[in-house]
Short mmCIF file of C-alpha atoms and ligand atoms in Angstrom, two decimals:
data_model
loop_
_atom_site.label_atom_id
_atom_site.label_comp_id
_atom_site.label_asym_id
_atom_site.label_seq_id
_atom_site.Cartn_x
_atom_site.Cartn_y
_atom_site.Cartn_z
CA UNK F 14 44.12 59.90 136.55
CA UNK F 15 47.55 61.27 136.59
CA UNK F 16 49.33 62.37 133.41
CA UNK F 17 52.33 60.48 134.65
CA UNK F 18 52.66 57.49 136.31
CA UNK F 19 54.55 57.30 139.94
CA UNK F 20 57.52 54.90 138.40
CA UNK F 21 58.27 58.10 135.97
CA UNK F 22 57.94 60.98 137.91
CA UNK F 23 60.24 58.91 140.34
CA UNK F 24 62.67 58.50 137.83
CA UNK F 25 62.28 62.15 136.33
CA UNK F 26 63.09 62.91 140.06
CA UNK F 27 66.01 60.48 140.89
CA UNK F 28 67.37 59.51 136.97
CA UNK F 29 69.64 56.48 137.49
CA UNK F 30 73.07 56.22 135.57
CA UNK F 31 73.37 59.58 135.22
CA UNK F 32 77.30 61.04 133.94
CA UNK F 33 80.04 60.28 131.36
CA UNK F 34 81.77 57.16 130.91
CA UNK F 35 85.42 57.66 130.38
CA UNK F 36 86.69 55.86 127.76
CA UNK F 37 83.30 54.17 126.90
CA UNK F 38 83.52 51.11 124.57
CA UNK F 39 80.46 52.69 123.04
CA UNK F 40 79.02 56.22 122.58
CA UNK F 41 76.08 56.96 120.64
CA UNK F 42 74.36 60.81 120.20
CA UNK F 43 70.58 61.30 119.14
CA UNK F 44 68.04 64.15 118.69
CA UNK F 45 65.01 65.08 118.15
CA UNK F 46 64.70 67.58 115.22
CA UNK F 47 60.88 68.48 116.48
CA UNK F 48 61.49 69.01 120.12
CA UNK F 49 65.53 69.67 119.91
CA UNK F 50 66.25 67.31 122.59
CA UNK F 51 69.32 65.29 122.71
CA UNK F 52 70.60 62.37 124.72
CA UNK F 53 73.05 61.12 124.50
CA UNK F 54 74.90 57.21 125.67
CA UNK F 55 77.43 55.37 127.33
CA UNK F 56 78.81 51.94 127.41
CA UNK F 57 81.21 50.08 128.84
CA UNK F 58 81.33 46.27 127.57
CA UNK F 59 83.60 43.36 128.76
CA UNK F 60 82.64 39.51 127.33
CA UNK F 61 79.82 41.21 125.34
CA UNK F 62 78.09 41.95 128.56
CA UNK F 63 77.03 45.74 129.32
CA UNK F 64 78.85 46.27 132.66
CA UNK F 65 78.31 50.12 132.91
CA UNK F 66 76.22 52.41 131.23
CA UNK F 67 75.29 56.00 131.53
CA UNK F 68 73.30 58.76 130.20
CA UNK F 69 72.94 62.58 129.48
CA UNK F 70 70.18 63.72 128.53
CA UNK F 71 69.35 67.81 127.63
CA UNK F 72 65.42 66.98 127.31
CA UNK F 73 62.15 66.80 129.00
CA UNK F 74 60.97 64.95 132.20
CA UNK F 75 59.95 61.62 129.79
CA UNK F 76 63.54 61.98 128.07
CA UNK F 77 65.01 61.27 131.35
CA UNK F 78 62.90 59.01 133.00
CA UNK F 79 62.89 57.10 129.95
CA UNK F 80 66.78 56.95 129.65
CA UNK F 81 67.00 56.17 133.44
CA UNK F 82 64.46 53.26 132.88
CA UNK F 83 66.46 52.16 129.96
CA UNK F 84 70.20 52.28 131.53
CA UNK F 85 68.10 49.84 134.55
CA UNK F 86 66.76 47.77 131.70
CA UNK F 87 70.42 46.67 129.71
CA UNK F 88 72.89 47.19 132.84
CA UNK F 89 74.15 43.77 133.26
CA UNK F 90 72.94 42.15 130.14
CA UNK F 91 74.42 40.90 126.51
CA UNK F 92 74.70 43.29 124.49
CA UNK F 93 72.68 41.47 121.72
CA UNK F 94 69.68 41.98 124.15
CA UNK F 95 70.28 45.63 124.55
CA UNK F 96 70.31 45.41 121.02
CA UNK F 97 66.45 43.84 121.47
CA UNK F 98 65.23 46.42 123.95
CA UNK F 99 62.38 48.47 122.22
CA UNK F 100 60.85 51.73 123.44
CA UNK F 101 57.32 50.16 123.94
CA UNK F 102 59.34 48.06 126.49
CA UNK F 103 60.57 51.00 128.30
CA UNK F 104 57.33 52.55 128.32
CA UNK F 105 55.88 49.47 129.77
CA UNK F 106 58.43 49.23 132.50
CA UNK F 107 57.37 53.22 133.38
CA UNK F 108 53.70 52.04 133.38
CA UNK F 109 53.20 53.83 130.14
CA UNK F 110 53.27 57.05 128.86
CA UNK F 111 51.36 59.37 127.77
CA UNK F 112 50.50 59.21 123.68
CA UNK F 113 51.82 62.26 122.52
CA UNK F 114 55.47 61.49 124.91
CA UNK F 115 56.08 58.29 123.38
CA UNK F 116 58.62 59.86 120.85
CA UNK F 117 61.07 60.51 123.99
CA UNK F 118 61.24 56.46 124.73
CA UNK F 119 62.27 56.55 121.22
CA UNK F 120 65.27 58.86 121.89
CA UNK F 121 66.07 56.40 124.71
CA UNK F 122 66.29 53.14 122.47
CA UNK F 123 68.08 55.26 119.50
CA UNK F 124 70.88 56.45 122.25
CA UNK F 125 71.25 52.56 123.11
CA UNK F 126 71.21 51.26 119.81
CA UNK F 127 73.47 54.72 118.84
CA UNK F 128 75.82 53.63 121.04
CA UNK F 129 75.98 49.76 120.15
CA UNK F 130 77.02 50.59 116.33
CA UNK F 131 79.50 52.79 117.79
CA UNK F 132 80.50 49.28 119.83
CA UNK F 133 80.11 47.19 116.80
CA UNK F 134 82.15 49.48 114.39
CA UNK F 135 84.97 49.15 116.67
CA UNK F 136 84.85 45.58 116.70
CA UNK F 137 83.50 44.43 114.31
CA UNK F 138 84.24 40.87 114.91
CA UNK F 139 81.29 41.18 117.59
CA UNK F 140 78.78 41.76 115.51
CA UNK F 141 76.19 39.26 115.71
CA UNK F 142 76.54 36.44 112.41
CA UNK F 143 79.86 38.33 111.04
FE1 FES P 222 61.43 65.74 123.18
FE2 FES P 222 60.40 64.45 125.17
S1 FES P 222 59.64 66.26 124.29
S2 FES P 222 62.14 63.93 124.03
#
């Protein structure tokens, strides 16, 4: 069996969402201390839905198809369900990953979640029950 599945190495290959968003209504920034990769998130919310989001990643191959996978996962959805989105999910939606890369679909719900304090610290009137 292949170490990776096809949905992965596609998106290793062809990462979606990839760039800056200027003036992103959230940014969030997280690493790795074991591996030293970072990745880092953008988002662009109107009517607490995630309109545009995009990614950078400096990291391996499951880094960025994970991030890709994610970005596909919340564009267009409240932002209390991005809030939801787990890294198992992510993995699932790649067709898994292997054991010992499951940390990097970590880094990709950290960014997300990262990024949504950033959201929620600016307005905090959002925040879900405030
Ligand atoms: Fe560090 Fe994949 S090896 S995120």
């Amino acid at each position: 069996m292949a170490l990776y599945s096809e949905k992965v190495m596609d998106h290793f290959r062809n990462p979606r969402n990839v760039g800056v968003i200027e003036n992103a209504d959230g940014v969030g920034q997280v690493g790795n201390a074991k591996c030293g990769d970072i990745m880092k998130m953008y988002l662009k919310i109107e009517n607490d839905i995630i309109v545009d989001v995009k990614f950078e990643t400096f990291g391996c191959g499951s880094a960025i198809a994970s991030s890709s996978m994610a970005t596909e996962m919340i564009k267009g959805k409240p932002v209390a369900e991005a809030m939801r989105l787990t890294n198992r999910a992510v993995a699932e939606a790649l067709d898994g990953l292997p054991d010992y890369k499951m940390h990097c679909s970590v880094l990709a719900e950290e960014a997300i979640k990262s990024a949504l304090d950033d959201y929620y610290a600016k307005h905090p009137e959002k925040k879900e029950g405030a």
